PDB file of C-alpha atoms in Angstrom:
ATOM      1  CA  MET A   1      -4.814  -1.407 -22.950  1.00 67.00           C
ATOM      2  CA  PRO A   2      -1.641  -0.132 -21.267  1.00 77.00           C
ATOM      3  CA  LYS A   3       1.209  -2.480 -20.555  1.00 82.00           C
ATOM      4  CA  PHE A   4       2.310  -2.084 -16.957  1.00 86.00           C
ATOM      5  CA  GLY A   5       5.788  -2.936 -15.745  1.00 88.00           C
ATOM      6  CA  TYR A   6       7.576  -2.994 -12.416  1.00 91.00           C
ATOM      7  CA  SER A   7      10.054  -0.429 -11.130  1.00 92.00           C
ATOM      8  CA  PHE A   8      12.171  -3.094  -9.393  1.00 92.00           C
ATOM      9  CA  GLU A   9      15.163  -3.835 -11.632  1.00 91.00           C
ATOM     10  CA  GLN A  10      16.877  -6.772  -9.874  1.00 91.00           C
ATOM     11  CA  TYR A  11      13.915  -9.122 -10.282  1.00 92.00           C
ATOM     12  CA  ASP A  12      14.893 -12.792 -10.500  1.00 93.00           C
ATOM     13  CA  PRO A  13      11.954 -15.068 -11.377  1.00 92.00           C
ATOM     14  CA  VAL A  14      13.599 -18.038  -9.657  1.00 95.00           C
ATOM     15  CA  VAL A  15      13.951 -16.341  -6.259  1.00 96.00           C
ATOM     16  CA  HIS A  16      11.288 -13.611  -6.171  1.00 96.00           C
ATOM     17  CA  ALA A  17       7.496 -13.527  -6.282  1.00 97.00           C
ATOM     18  CA  ARG A  18       5.586 -10.404  -7.226  1.00 95.00           C
ATOM     19  CA  ALA A  19       2.097  -8.989  -7.587  1.00 97.00           C
ATOM     20  CA  SER A  20       0.619  -5.611  -8.366  1.00 96.00           C
ATOM     21  CA  GLY A  21      -2.626  -3.734  -8.072  1.00 96.00           C
ATOM     22  CA  ARG A  22      -3.421  -1.164 -10.736  1.00 95.00           C
ATOM     23  CA  GLU A  23      -5.812   1.790 -10.699  1.00 95.00           C
ATOM     24  CA  ILE A  24      -6.904   1.237  -7.094  1.00 96.00           C
ATOM     25  CA  ASN A  25      -9.239   3.803  -5.574  1.00 96.00           C
ATOM     26  CA  MET A  26      -7.471   4.727  -2.332  1.00 96.00           C
ATOM     27  CA  SER A  27      -5.427   7.475  -0.734  1.00 95.00           C
ATOM     28  CA  PRO A  28      -1.956   7.784  -2.321  1.00 95.00           C
ATOM     29  CA  LYS A  29      -0.445   9.279   0.828  1.00 94.00           C
ATOM     30  CA  ALA A  30      -1.738   6.541   3.108  1.00 95.00           C
ATOM     31  CA  ALA A  31      -0.657   3.906   0.570  1.00 97.00           C
ATOM     32  CA  ARG A  32       2.882   5.306   0.632  1.00 96.00           C
ATOM     33  CA  GLU A  33       3.033   5.169   4.416  1.00 95.00           C
ATOM     34  CA  VAL A  34       1.689   1.607   4.572  1.00 97.00           C
ATOM     35  CA  CYS A  35       4.155   0.413   1.911  1.00 97.00           C
ATOM     36  CA  ASN A  36       7.067   1.985   3.782  1.00 96.00           C
ATOM     37  CA  THR A  37       5.914   0.317   6.990  1.00 95.00           C
ATOM     38  CA  ILE A  38       5.645  -3.217   5.574  1.00 96.00           C
ATOM     39  CA  LYS A  39       8.867  -3.037   3.550  1.00 96.00           C
ATOM     40  CA  GLY A  40      11.481  -5.349   5.054  1.00 96.00           C
ATOM     41  CA  LYS A  41       8.989  -7.380   7.090  1.00 96.00           C
ATOM     42  CA  LYS A  42       8.221 -11.047   6.622  1.00 97.00           C
ATOM     43  CA  LEU A  43       5.087 -11.762   4.634  1.00 96.00           C
ATOM     44  CA  SER A  44       3.237 -13.281   7.585  1.00 96.00           C
ATOM     45  CA  ALA A  45       4.188 -10.370   9.870  1.00 96.00           C
ATOM     46  CA  ALA A  46       3.002  -7.842   7.297  1.00 97.00           C
ATOM     47  CA  LEU A  47      -0.328  -9.644   6.890  1.00 97.00           C
ATOM     48  CA  SER A  48      -0.869  -9.766  10.656  1.00 97.00           C
ATOM     49  CA  LEU A  49       0.010  -6.057  10.943  1.00 96.00           C
ATOM     50  CA  LEU A  50      -2.513  -5.173   8.249  1.00 97.00           C
ATOM     51  CA  ASP A  51      -5.156  -7.312   9.964  1.00 98.00           C
ATOM     52  CA  ASP A  52      -4.520  -5.367  13.184  1.00 95.00           C
ATOM     53  CA  VAL A  53      -4.869  -2.090  11.275  1.00 95.00           C
ATOM     54  CA  ILE A  54      -8.204  -3.245   9.837  1.00 97.00           C
ATOM     55  CA  LEU A  55      -9.406  -4.103  13.362  1.00 97.00           C
ATOM     56  CA  LEU A  56      -8.095  -0.700  14.635  1.00 94.00           C
ATOM     57  CA  ASN A  57      -5.723  -2.386  17.104  1.00 93.00           C
ATOM     58  CA  LYS A  58      -2.443  -1.100  15.650  1.00 92.00           C
ATOM     59  CA  SER A  59      -1.743   2.129  13.803  1.00 92.00           C
ATOM     60  CA  ILE A  60       0.531   2.904  10.874  1.00 93.00           C
ATOM     61  CA  PRO A  61       3.155   5.570  11.638  1.00 92.00           C
ATOM     62  CA  PHE A  62       2.899   8.524   9.280  1.00 90.00           C
ATOM     63  CA  ARG A  63       6.415   9.785   8.665  1.00 86.00           C
ATOM     64  CA  ARG A  64       5.975  12.216   5.787  1.00 86.00           C
ATOM     65  CA  HIS A  65       2.295  13.122   5.535  1.00 83.00           C
ATOM     66  CA  LYS A  66       1.764  13.925   9.203  1.00 79.00           C
ATOM     67  CA  LYS A  67       0.438  17.472   9.447  1.00 82.00           C
ATOM     68  CA  GLU A  68      -2.367  17.644  11.999  1.00 83.00           C
ATOM     69  CA  VAL A  69      -2.181  13.873  12.553  1.00 82.00           C
ATOM     70  CA  GLY A  70      -2.763  12.879  16.149  1.00 79.00           C
ATOM     71  CA  HIS A  71      -0.364  10.818  18.211  1.00 84.00           C
ATOM     72  CA  ARG A  72      -1.114   7.135  18.663  1.00 81.00           C
ATOM     73  CA  ARG A  73      -0.006   4.876  21.458  1.00 79.00           C
ATOM     74  CA  SER A  74       0.500   1.852  19.211  1.00 73.00           C
ATOM     75  CA  THR A  75       3.189   3.445  17.018  1.00 70.00           C
ATOM     76  CA  ASP A  76       6.687   2.486  18.091  1.00 72.00           C
ATOM     77  CA  LYS A  77       9.221   5.201  17.240  1.00 77.00           C
ATOM     78  CA  PHE A  78       7.056   7.716  15.414  1.00 78.00           C
ATOM     79  CA  HIS A  79       4.262   9.353  17.332  1.00 84.00           C
ATOM     80  CA  ALA A  80       1.979  10.444  14.489  1.00 86.00           C
ATOM     81  CA  GLY A  81      -0.152   7.648  13.095  1.00 88.00           C
ATOM     82  CA  ARG A  82      -3.448   6.659  11.555  1.00 89.00           C
ATOM     83  CA  TYR A  83      -5.565   3.606  10.804  1.00 93.00           C
ATOM     84  CA  PRO A  84      -5.851   3.452   6.977  1.00 95.00           C
ATOM     85  CA  VAL A  85      -8.388   0.625   6.832  1.00 97.00           C
ATOM     86  CA  LYS A  86      -9.216   0.850   3.117  1.00 97.00           C
ATOM     87  CA  VAL A  87      -5.541   0.853   2.135  1.00 97.00           C
ATOM     88  CA  ALA A  88      -4.812  -2.060   4.476  1.00 97.00           C
ATOM     89  CA  LYS A  89      -7.595  -4.134   2.907  1.00 98.00           C
ATOM     90  CA  HIS A  90      -6.314  -3.573  -0.637  1.00 98.00           C
ATOM     91  CA  ILE A  91      -2.657  -4.172   0.243  1.00 98.00           C
ATOM     92  CA  SER A  92      -3.509  -7.360   2.155  1.00 98.00           C
ATOM     93  CA  LEU A  93      -5.228  -8.650  -1.000  1.00 98.00           C
ATOM     94  CA  ILE A  94      -2.043  -7.930  -2.978  1.00 98.00           C
ATOM     95  CA  LEU A  95       0.058  -9.662  -0.306  1.00 97.00           C
ATOM     96  CA  ASN A  96      -2.190 -12.722  -0.586  1.00 97.00           C
ATOM     97  CA  GLU A  97      -1.547 -12.684  -4.349  1.00 97.00           C
ATOM     98  CA  VAL A  98       2.213 -12.541  -3.706  1.00 97.00           C
ATOM     99  CA  GLU A  99       1.873 -15.499  -1.355  1.00 97.00           C
ATOM    100  CA  SER A 100      -0.084 -17.562  -3.873  1.00 97.00           C
ATOM    101  CA  ASN A 101       2.370 -16.674  -6.661  1.00 96.00           C
ATOM    102  CA  ALA A 102       5.275 -17.783  -4.460  1.00 96.00           C
ATOM    103  CA  ASP A 103       3.467 -20.996  -3.581  1.00 96.00           C
ATOM    104  CA  PHE A 104       2.859 -21.675  -7.274  1.00 96.00           C
ATOM    105  CA  LYS A 105       6.567 -21.144  -8.008  1.00 95.00           C
ATOM    106  CA  GLY A 106       7.543 -23.547  -5.242  1.00 95.00           C
ATOM    107  CA  LEU A 107       9.170 -20.942  -2.983  1.00 95.00           C
ATOM    108  CA  ASP A 108       9.225 -21.280   0.796  1.00 95.00           C
ATOM    109  CA  VAL A 109       6.374 -18.990   1.845  1.00 95.00           C
ATOM    110  CA  SER A 110       7.353 -18.941   5.530  1.00 94.00           C
ATOM    111  CA  ASN A 111      10.727 -17.314   4.787  1.00 94.00           C
ATOM    112  CA  LEU A 112       9.522 -14.710   2.293  1.00 95.00           C
ATOM    113  CA  ARG A 113      10.456 -11.132   3.106  1.00 97.00           C
ATOM    114  CA  ILE A 114       9.034  -8.066   1.374  1.00 97.00           C
ATOM    115  CA  ILE A 115      11.950  -6.493  -0.450  1.00 97.00           C
ATOM    116  CA  HIS A 116      10.052  -3.978  -2.576  1.00 96.00           C
ATOM    117  CA  ALA A 117       6.762  -2.211  -1.911  1.00 97.00           C
ATOM    118  CA  ALA A 118       6.078   0.888  -3.965  1.00 96.00           C
ATOM    119  CA  THR A 119       3.197   3.140  -4.881  1.00 96.00           C
ATOM    120  CA  HIS A 120       2.891   5.085  -8.100  1.00 96.00           C
ATOM    121  CA  ARG A 121       0.440   7.688  -9.270  1.00 94.00           C
ATOM    122  CA  GLY A 122      -2.355   6.353 -11.435  1.00 94.00           C
ATOM    123  CA  ARG A 123      -4.964   8.135 -13.493  1.00 94.00           C
ATOM    124  CA  THR A 124      -6.648  11.270 -12.250  1.00 95.00           C
ATOM    125  CA  ILE A 125     -10.426  11.211 -12.368  1.00 96.00           C
ATOM    126  CA  PRO A 126     -11.606  14.780 -12.910  1.00 96.00           C
ATOM    127  CA  GLY A 127     -14.429  16.012 -10.767  1.00 96.00           C
ATOM    128  CA  TYR A 128     -16.016  19.276  -9.729  1.00 96.00           C
ATOM    129  CA  ILE A 129     -17.629  20.552  -6.570  1.00 97.00           C
ATOM    130  CA  PRO A 130     -20.323  23.231  -6.842  1.00 96.00           C
ATOM    131  CA  ARG A 131     -19.630  26.556  -5.149  1.00 96.00           C
ATOM    132  CA  ALA A 132     -21.602  29.703  -4.503  1.00 96.00           C
ATOM    133  CA  MET A 133     -22.808  32.049  -7.260  1.00 96.00           C
ATOM    134  CA  GLY A 134     -22.962  29.287  -9.863  1.00 95.00           C
ATOM    135  CA  ARG A 135     -19.236  28.595  -9.844  1.00 97.00           C
ATOM    136  CA  SER A 136     -17.459  25.276  -9.418  1.00 97.00           C
ATOM    137  CA  SER A 137     -14.027  24.231  -8.268  1.00 97.00           C
ATOM    138  CA  PRO A 138     -12.068  21.212  -9.448  1.00 96.00           C
ATOM    139  CA  MET A 139     -12.034  18.280  -7.075  1.00 95.00           C
ATOM    140  CA  ASN A 140      -9.985  15.591  -8.772  1.00 94.00           C
ATOM    141  CA  HIS A 141      -9.471  12.059  -7.514  1.00 93.00           C
ATOM    142  CA  GLU A 142      -6.189  10.163  -7.925  1.00 94.00           C
ATOM    143  CA  LEU A 143      -5.907   6.423  -8.395  1.00 97.00           C
ATOM    144  CA  VAL A 144      -2.916   4.408  -7.196  1.00 97.00           C
ATOM    145  CA  HIS A 145      -0.693   1.654  -8.599  1.00 97.00           C
ATOM    146  CA  ILE A 146       0.903  -0.660  -6.021  1.00 97.00           C
ATOM    147  CA  GLU A 147       3.618  -3.237  -6.645  1.00 97.00           C
ATOM    148  CA  ILE A 148       5.007  -5.656  -4.078  1.00 97.00           C
ATOM    149  CA  ILE A 149       7.932  -8.051  -4.532  1.00 97.00           C
ATOM    150  CA  ALA A 150       8.960 -10.664  -1.972  1.00 96.00           C
ATOM    151  CA  GLY A 151      11.991 -12.891  -1.956  1.00 92.00           C
TER     152      GLY A 151
END
C-alpha cells in the first residue's frame, strides 16, 4: 500500500484542516481548472459554486485547457468555460471532508478559506481500442489525486 503525502509544506495542524482524494476516476484537466477556481475562496462559497456547477447554473472558466471550448455567459473574466459535473461532485465530497475535519479540530468553519487545492497525476489504467484490419491503438485512462487544505 503506498503512503501518500501532501505537497503543501507550511501545514500547521493547529490552524489548518486538510483532506485528499486518491485515485479518483475523473478528468485531470477539468480537475485542475476546478481546483484553480476554488483556490482562495471561502469553504462555503466554494461548496455553493460547485453545487451551481452540478445544477448547470454556473460554469467553471477554463484558462489553460480551452481549445475548442465554447464561451459561457456565467464566466466572469474568462470567456471559455465548461460544466464539469463529475469533477464538481468529487471535489465537493472532499470539501465536505475538510469541513468535518476542521469541525473535529475545533476550528471556526465559517471563516475557513481554501489555501491549497492541487491535482496530481495518479495511476494510468492501460486500455486499447480496436481499429480496422485487426489492429488496436492504446487508449489509456488517467486517475487523479486531489488534495485540499483550508485554514
